[in-house]
Tab-separated table of C-alpha atoms in Angstrom:
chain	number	residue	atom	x	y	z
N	408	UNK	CA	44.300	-7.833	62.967
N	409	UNK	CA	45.347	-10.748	61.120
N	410	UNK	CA	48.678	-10.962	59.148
N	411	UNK	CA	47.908	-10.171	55.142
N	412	UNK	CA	49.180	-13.614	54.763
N	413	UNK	CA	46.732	-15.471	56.136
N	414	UNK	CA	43.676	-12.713	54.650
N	415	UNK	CA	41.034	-15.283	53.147
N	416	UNK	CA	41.356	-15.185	48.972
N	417	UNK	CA	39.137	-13.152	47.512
N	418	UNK	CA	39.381	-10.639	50.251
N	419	UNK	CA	41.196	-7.387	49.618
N	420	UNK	CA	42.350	-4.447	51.909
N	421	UNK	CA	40.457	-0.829	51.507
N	422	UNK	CA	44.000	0.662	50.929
N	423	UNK	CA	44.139	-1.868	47.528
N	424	UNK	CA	40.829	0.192	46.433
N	425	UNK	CA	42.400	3.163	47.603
N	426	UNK	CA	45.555	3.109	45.104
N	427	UNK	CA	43.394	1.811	42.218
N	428	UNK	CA	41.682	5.008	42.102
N	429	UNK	CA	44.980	6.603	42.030
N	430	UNK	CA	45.623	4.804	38.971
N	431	UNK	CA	42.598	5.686	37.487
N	432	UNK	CA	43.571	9.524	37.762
N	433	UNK	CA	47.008	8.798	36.488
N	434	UNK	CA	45.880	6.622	33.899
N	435	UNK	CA	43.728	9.771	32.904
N	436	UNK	CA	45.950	11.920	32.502
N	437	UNK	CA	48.130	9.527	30.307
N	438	UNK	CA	46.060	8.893	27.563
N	439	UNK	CA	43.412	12.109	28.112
N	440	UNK	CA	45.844	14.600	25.845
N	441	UNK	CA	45.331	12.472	22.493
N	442	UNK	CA	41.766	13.635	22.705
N	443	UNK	CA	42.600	17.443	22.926
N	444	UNK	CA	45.181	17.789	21.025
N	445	UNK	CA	43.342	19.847	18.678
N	446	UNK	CA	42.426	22.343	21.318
N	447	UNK	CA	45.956	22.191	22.922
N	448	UNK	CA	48.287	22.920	19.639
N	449	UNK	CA	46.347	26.543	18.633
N	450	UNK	CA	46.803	27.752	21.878
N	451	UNK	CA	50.750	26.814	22.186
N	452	UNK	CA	51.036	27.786	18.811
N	453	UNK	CA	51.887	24.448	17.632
N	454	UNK	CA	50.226	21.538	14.752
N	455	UNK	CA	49.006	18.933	15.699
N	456	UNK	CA	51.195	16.552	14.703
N	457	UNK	CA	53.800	18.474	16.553
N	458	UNK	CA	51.130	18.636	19.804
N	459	UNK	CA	51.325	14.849	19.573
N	460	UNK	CA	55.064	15.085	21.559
N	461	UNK	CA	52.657	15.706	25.041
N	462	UNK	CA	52.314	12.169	24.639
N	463	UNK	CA	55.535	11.398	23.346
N	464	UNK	CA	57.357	13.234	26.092
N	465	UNK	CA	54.947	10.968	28.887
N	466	UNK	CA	55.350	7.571	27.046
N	467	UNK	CA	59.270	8.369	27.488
N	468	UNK	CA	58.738	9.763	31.313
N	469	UNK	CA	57.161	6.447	31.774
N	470	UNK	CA	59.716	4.354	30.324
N	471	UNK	CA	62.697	5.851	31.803
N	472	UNK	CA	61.337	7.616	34.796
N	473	UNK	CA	59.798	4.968	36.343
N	474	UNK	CA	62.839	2.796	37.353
N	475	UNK	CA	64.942	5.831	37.891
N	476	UNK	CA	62.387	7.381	40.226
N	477	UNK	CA	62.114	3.714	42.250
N	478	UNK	CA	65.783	3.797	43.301
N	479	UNK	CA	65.967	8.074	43.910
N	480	UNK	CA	62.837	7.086	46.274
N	481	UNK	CA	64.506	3.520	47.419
N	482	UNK	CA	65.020	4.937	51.035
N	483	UNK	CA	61.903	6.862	51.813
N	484	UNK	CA	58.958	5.759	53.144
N	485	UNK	CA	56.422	4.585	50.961
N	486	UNK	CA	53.699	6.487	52.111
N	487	UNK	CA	55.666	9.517	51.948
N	488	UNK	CA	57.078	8.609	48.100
N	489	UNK	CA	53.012	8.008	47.203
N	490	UNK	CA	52.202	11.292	48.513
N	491	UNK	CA	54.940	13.181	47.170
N	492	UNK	CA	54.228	11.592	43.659
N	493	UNK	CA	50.717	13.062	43.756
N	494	UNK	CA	51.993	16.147	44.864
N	495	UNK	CA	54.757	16.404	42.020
N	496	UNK	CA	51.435	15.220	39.423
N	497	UNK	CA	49.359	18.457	40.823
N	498	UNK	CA	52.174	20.346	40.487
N	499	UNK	CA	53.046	19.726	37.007
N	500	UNK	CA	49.332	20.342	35.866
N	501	UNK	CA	49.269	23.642	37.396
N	502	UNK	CA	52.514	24.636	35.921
N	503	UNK	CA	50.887	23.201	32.603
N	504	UNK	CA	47.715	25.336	32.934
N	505	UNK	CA	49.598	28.295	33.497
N	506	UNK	CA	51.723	28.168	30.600
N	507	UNK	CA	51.590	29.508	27.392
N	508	UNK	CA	54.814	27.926	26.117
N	509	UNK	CA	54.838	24.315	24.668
N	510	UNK	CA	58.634	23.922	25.740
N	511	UNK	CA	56.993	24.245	28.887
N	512	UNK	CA	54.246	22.129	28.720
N	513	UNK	CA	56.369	19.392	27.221
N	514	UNK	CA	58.690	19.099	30.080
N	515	UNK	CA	55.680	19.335	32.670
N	516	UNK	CA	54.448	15.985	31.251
N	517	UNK	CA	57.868	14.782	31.243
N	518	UNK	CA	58.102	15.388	35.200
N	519	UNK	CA	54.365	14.306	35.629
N	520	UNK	CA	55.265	11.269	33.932
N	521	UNK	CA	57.908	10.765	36.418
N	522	UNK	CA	55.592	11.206	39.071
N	523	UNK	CA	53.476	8.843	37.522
N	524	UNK	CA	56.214	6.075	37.602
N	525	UNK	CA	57.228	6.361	40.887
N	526	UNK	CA	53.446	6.145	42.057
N	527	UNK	CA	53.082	3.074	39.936
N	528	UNK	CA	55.895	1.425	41.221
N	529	UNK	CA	56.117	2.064	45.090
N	530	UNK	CA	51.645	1.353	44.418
N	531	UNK	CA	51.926	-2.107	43.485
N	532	UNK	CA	54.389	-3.408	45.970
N	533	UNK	CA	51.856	-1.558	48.817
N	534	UNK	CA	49.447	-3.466	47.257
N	535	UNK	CA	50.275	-7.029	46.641
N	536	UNK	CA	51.768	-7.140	50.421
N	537	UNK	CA	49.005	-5.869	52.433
N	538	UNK	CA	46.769	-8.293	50.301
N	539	UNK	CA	48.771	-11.101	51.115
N	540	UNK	CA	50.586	-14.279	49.035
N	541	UNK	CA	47.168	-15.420	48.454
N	542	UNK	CA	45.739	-12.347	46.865
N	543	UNK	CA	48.771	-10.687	45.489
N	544	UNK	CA	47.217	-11.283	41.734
N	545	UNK	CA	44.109	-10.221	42.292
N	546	UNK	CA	45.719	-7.280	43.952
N	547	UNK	CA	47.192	-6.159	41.076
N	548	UNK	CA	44.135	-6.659	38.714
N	549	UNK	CA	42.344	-3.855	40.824
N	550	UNK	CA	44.862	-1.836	40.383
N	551	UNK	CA	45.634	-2.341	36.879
N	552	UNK	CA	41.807	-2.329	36.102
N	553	UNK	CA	41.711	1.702	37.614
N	554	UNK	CA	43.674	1.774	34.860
N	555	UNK	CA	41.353	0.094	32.025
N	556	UNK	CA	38.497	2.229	34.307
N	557	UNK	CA	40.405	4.942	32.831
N	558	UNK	CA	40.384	4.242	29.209
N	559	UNK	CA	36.590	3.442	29.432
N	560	UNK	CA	35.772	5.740	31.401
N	561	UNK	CA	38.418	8.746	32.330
N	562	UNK	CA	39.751	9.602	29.297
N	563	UNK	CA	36.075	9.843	27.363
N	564	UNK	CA	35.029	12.097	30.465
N	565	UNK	CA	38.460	14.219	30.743
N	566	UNK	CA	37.834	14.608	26.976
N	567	UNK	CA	34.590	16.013	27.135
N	568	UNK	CA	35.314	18.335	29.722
N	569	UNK	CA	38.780	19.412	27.387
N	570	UNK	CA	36.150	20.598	25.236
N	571	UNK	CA	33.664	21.877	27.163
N	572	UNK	CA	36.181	24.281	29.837
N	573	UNK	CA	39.150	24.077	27.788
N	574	UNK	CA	42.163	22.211	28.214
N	575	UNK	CA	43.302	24.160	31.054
N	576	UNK	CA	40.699	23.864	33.004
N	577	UNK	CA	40.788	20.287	32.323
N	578	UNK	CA	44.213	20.190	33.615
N	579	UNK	CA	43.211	22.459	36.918
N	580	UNK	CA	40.683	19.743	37.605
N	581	UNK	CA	42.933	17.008	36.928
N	582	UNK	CA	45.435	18.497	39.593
N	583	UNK	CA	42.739	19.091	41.940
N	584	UNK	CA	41.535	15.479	41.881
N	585	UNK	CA	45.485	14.585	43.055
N	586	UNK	CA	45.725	16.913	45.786
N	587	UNK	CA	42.399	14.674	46.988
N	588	UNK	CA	43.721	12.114	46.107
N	589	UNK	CA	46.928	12.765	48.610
N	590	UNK	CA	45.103	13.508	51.317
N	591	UNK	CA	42.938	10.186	50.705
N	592	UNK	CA	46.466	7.942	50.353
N	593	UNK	CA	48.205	9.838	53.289
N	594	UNK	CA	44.935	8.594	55.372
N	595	UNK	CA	44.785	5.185	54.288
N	596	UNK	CA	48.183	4.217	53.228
N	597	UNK	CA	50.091	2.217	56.756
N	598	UNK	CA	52.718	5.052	57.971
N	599	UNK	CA	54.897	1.700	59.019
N	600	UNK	CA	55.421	1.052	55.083
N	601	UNK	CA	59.224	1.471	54.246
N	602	UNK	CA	61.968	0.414	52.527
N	603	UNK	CA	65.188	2.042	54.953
N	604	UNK	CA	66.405	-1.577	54.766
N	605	UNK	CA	66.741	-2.227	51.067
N	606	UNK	CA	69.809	-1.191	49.235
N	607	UNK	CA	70.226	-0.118	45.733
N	608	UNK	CA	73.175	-2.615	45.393
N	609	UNK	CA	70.166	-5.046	46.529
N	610	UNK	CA	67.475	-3.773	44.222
N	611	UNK	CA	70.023	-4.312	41.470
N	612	UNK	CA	71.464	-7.474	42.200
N	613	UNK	CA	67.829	-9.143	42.556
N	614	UNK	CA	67.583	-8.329	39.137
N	615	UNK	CA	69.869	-11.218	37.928
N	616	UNK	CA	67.170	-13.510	37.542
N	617	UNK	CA	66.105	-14.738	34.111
N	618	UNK	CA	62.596	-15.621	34.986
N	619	UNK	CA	62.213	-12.184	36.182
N	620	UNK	CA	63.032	-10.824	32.872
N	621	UNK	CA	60.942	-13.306	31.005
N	622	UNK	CA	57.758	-12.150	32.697
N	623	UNK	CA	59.279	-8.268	31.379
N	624	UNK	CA	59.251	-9.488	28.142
N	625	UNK	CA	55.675	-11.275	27.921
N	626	UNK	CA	54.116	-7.531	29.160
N	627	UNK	CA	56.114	-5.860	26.832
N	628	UNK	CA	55.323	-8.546	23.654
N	629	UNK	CA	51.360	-8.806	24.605
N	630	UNK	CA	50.814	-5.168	25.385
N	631	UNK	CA	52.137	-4.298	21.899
N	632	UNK	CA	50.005	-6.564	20.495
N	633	UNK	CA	47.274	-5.336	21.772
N	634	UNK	CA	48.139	-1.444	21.384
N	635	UNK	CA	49.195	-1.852	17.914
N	636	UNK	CA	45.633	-2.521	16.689
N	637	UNK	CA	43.707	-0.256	19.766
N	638	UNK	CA	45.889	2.634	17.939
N	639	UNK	CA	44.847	2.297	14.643
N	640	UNK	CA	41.764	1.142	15.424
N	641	UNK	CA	39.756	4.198	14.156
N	642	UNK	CA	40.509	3.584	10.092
N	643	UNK	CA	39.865	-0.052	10.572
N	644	UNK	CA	36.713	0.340	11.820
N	645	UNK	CA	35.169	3.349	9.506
N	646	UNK	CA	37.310	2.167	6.613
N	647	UNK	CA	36.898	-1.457	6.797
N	648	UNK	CA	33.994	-2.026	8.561
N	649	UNK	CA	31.588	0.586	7.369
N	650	UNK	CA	30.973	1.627	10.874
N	651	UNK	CA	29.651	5.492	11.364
N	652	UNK	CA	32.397	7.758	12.830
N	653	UNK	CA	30.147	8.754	15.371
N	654	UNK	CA	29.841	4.782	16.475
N	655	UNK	CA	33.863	4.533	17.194
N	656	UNK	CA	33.174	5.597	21.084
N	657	UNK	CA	31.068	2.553	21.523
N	658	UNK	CA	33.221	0.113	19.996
N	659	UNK	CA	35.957	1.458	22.278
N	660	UNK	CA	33.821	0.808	25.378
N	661	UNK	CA	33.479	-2.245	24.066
N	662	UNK	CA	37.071	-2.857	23.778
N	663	UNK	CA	37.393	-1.294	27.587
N	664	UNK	CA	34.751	-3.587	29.013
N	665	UNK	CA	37.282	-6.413	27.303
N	666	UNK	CA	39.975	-5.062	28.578
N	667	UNK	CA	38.645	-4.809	32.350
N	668	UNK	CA	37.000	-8.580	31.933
N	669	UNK	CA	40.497	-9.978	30.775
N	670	UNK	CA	42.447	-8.006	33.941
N	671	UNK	CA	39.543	-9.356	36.383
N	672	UNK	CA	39.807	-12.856	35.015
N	673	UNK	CA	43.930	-12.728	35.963
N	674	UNK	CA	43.490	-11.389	38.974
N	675	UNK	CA	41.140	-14.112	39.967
N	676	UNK	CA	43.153	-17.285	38.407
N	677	UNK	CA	46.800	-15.728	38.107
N	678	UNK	CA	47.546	-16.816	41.899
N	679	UNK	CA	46.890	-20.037	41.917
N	680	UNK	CA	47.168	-21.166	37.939
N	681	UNK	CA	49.374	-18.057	36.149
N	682	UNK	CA	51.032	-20.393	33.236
N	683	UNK	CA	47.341	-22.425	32.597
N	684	UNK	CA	45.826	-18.379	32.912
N	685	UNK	CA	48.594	-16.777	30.541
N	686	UNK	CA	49.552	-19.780	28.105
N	687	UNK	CA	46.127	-20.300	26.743
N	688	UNK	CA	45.305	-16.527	26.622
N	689	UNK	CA	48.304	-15.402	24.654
N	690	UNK	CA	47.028	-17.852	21.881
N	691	UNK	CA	43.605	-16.174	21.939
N	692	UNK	CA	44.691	-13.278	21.450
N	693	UNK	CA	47.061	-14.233	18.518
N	694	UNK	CA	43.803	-16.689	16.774
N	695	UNK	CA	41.550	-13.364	17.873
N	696	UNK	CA	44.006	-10.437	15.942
N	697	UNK	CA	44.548	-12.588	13.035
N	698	UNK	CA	40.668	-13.830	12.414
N	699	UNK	CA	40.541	-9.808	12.674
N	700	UNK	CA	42.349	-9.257	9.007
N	701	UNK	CA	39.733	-11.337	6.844
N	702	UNK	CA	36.513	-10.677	9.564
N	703	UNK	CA	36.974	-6.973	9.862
N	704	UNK	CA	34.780	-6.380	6.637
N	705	UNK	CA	31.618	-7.378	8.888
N	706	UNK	CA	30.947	-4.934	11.395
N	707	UNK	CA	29.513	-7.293	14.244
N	708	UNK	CA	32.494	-9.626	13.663
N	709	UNK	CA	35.232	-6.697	14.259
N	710	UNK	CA	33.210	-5.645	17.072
N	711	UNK	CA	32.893	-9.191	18.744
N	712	UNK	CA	37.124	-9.761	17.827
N	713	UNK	CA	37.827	-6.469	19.011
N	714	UNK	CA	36.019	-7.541	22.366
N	715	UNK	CA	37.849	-10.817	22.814
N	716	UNK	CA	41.175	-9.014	21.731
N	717	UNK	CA	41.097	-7.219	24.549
N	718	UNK	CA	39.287	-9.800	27.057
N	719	UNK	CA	41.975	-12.458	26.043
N	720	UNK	CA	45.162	-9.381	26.123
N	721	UNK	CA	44.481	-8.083	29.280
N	722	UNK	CA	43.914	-11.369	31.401
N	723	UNK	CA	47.935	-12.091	30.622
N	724	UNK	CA	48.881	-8.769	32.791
N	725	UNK	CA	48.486	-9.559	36.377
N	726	UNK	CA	49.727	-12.299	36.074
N	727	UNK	CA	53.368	-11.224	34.995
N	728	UNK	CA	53.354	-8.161	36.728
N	729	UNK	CA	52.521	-10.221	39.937
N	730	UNK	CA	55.689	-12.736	38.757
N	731	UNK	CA	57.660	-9.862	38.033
N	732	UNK	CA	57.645	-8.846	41.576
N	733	UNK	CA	57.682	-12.174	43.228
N	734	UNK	CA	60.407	-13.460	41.308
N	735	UNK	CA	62.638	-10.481	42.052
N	736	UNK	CA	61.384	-10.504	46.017
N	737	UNK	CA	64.501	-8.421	46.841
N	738	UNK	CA	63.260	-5.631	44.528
N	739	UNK	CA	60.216	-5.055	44.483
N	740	UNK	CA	59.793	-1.550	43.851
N	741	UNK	CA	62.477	-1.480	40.552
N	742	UNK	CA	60.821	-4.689	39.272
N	743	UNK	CA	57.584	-2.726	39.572
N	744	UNK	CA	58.625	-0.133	37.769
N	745	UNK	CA	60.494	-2.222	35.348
N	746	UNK	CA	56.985	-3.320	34.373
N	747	UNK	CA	55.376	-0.113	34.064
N	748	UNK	CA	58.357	0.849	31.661
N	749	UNK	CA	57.661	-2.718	29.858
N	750	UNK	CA	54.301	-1.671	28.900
N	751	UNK	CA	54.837	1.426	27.953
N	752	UNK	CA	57.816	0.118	25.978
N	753	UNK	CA	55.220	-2.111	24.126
N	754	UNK	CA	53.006	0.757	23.470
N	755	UNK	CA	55.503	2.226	21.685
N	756	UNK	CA	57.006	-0.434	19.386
N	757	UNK	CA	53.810	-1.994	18.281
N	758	UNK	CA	52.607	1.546	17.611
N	759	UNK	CA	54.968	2.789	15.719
N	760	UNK	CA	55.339	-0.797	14.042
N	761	UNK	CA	51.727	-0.721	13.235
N	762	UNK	CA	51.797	2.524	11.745
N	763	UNK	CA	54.419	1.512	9.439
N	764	UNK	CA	52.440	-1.528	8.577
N	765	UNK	CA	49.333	1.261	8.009
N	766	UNK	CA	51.041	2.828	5.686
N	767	UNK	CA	52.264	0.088	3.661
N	768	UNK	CA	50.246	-2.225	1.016
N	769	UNK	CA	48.405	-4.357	4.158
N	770	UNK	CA	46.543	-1.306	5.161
N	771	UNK	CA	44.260	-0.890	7.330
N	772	UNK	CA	44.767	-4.379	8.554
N	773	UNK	CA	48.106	-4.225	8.710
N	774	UNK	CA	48.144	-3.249	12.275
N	775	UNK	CA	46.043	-6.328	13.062
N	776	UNK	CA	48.467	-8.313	11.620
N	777	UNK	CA	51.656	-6.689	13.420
N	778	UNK	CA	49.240	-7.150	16.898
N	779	UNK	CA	48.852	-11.134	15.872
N	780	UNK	CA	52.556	-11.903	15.480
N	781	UNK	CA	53.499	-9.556	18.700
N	782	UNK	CA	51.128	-11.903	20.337
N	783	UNK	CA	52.126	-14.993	19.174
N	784	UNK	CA	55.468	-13.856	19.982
N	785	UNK	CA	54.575	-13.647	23.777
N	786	UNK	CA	54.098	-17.904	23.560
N	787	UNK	CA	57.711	-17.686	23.638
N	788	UNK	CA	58.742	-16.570	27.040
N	789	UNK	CA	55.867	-17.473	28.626
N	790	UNK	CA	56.743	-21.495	27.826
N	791	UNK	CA	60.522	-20.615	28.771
N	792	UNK	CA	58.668	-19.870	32.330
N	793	UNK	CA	56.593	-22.853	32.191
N	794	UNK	CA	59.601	-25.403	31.512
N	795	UNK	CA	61.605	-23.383	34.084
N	796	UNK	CA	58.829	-23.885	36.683
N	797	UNK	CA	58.619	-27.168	35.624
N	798	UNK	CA	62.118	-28.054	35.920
N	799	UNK	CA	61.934	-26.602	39.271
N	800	UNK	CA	59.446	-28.710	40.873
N	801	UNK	CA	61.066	-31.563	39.285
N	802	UNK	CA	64.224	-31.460	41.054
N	803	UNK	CA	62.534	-30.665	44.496
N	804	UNK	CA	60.337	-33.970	44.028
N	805	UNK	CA	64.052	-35.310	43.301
N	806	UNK	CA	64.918	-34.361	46.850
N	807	UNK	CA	61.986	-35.892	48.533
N	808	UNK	CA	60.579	-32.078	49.538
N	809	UNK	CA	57.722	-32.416	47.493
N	810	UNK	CA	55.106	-31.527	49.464
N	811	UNK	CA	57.399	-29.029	51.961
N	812	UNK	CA	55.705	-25.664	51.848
N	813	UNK	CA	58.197	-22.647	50.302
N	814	UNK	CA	58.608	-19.082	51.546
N	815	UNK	CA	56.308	-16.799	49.910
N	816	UNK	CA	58.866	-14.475	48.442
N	817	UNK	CA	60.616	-17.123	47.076
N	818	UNK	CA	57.620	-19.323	45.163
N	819	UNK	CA	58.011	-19.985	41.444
N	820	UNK	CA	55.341	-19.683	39.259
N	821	UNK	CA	54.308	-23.560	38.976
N	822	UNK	CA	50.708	-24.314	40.110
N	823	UNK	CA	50.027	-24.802	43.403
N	824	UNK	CA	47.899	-27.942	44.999
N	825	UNK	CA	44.743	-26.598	46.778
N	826	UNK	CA	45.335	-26.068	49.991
N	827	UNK	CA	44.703	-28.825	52.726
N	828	UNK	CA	42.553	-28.289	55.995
């Protein structure tokens, strides 16, 4: 078998495939509650807008679970911690299903969330090193694009099914699919995959590094960009655009089939050209959300923005969370998790921005406009890590090592040369 540094590009490992269906269950079960909230509240005797906490209580799992779950896991092996997480996300669905209190309910998508995190994070560092320095990107776009899969797919399904069996039995499938889904990982996953020989004290320490927390801060500035418009983007379209309620669903696949088209496009340049992939798609996406304010009065034109929104939005994610990890080599789970918790933390600031901005004078284009300067915003750390890489290579051409390969782990995110034969 050959080392997964020397795998071919373009070439990925089963057990890549294997996780990104993992994500597309978790991603699921994420976003799936917003769609039956109406048929949850009633039967916890709760409103709606007080129902809307199940997502609340997993955006905040995510955000602080995820990290915290990466170092309680630090020492165990990976393939257990994987397994375990699914086991913990059955769990908490069946304890959900069973329940007739909302108290408990919250807190089992609290732990679920957890779960969810620690999946995430110990998933992505499987990933990107059994696909190899070459493919590490690309790795990531699968798995990140079981979690678009989810939001075009999943969550419209789970939703139906919410409706058609209930919510509980929507959960009861949900935590039968992750008992599979554990049996599947516990076959595929290497048993060899641990961590005994990384040390919190390490995790931590690798954490110093200011690139590393650059790359945080483009995933959390374009992801709430991006959210802060896919939130609100019901009123916009009906309100502005004229378009049928019953004609939202489309427009939201097309915004999925965007969103997976922007995550395959990183994974397939982010490797080998991540500041010429990211630089030029973070501007997109700014020109794209702010031709979205005056353009949103013609329906094809909101459609068509909406589409390249999310195309140019999503191609900027593998590519950081790929950095993330690389730049922090001697942390690779926290940083992982780090950059779950930076999406999510975008999620919820351009949301709740964007809501503001709803509710003010701007509208029902307000959001769009919140999304355009979060965006543009993302320019900003993105050319700090451009100057930094090119600082970097400048001072090693200084030295006359120019053309001296470097250690994987320790690679900045310049541009490579193609490789010579």
């Amino acid at each position: 078998m050959s080392h997964p540094a020397a795998r071919a590009p373009g070439k990925l490992p089963f057990v890549v495939w294997v996780l990104a269906a993992g994500t597309f269950l978790m991603g699921t079960t994420e976003f799936v509650v917003a769609g039956i909230l109406p048929d949850i509240a009633p039967d916890l005797g709760a409103s709606v807008s007080h129902a809307g906490l199940l997502i609340t209580a997993f955006a905040v799992g995510m955000i602080v679970g995820g990290p915290v779950m990466a170092l309680a896991t630090l020492r165990l092996p990976r393939r257990v911690t994987l397994v375990l997480a699914l086991a913990v996300f059955a769990a908490g669905h069946v304890v959900a299903a069973l329940s007739s209190s909302f108290a408990v309910v919250l807190a089992a998508r609290f732990v679920t969330a957890l779960a969810t995190g620690a999946f995430w994070a110990v998933g992505f560092v499987i990933a990107t090193g059994a696909a190899g320095p070459a493919n590490a990107t690309r790795a990531v776009g699968v798995m990140m694009g079981g979690l678009t899969l989810a939001n075009v797919i999943g969550v419209p399904a789970g939703s139906l099914a919410g409706h058609v069996t209930g919510w509980r039995g929507l959960f009861w499938a949900l935590a039968a699919l992750a008992a599979l889904a554990a049996a599947v990982i516990g076959r595929f996953v290497p048993r060899t995959e641990q961590h005994a020989r990384i040390s919190v004290r390490d995790e931590i320490r690798a954490l110093r590094q200011g690139r590393l927390w650059l790359a945080l801060a483009s995933a959390v500035l374009i992801m709430g960009g991006v959210l802060a418009v896919y939130t609100y983007i019901t009123p916009l379209l009906t309100d502005r655009a004229g378009i049928p309620q019953g004609a939202v669903p489309l427009v939201l696949i097309a915004f999925g089939a965007g969103a997976l088209g922007g995550t395959a496009i990183g994974g397939r340049f982010g490797d080998r050209r991540p500041m010429a992939t990211t630089l030029p798609a973070a501007a997109a996406t700014a020109l794209f959300l702010l031709a979205l304010i005056p353009l949103s009065a013609v329906p094809l034109a909101a459609i068509a923005l909406i589409f390249l929104m999310a195309l140019a939005g999503f191609t900027i994610n593998p590519v950081v969370t790929a950095l993330a990890v690389r730049f922090a080599a001697d942390a690779p789970t926290l940083t992982s998790a780090l950059t779950t918790s930076a999406y999510n933390t975008g999620i919820a600031a351009g949301s709740a921005l964007a809501g503001g901005a709803l509710a003010s004078s701007l509208g029902v284009t307000g959001p769009a406009l919140v999304g355009a300067v979060f965006a543009g915003l993302t320019l900003l750390p993105l050319t700090a890590l451009a100057l930094t890489a090119r600082r970097g290579a400048t001072r090693l051409v200084a030295r006359g090592v120019a053309d001296m390969p470097l250690p994987a782990a320790r690679t900045t995110c310049e541009e490579a040369p193609p490789a010579r034969t």
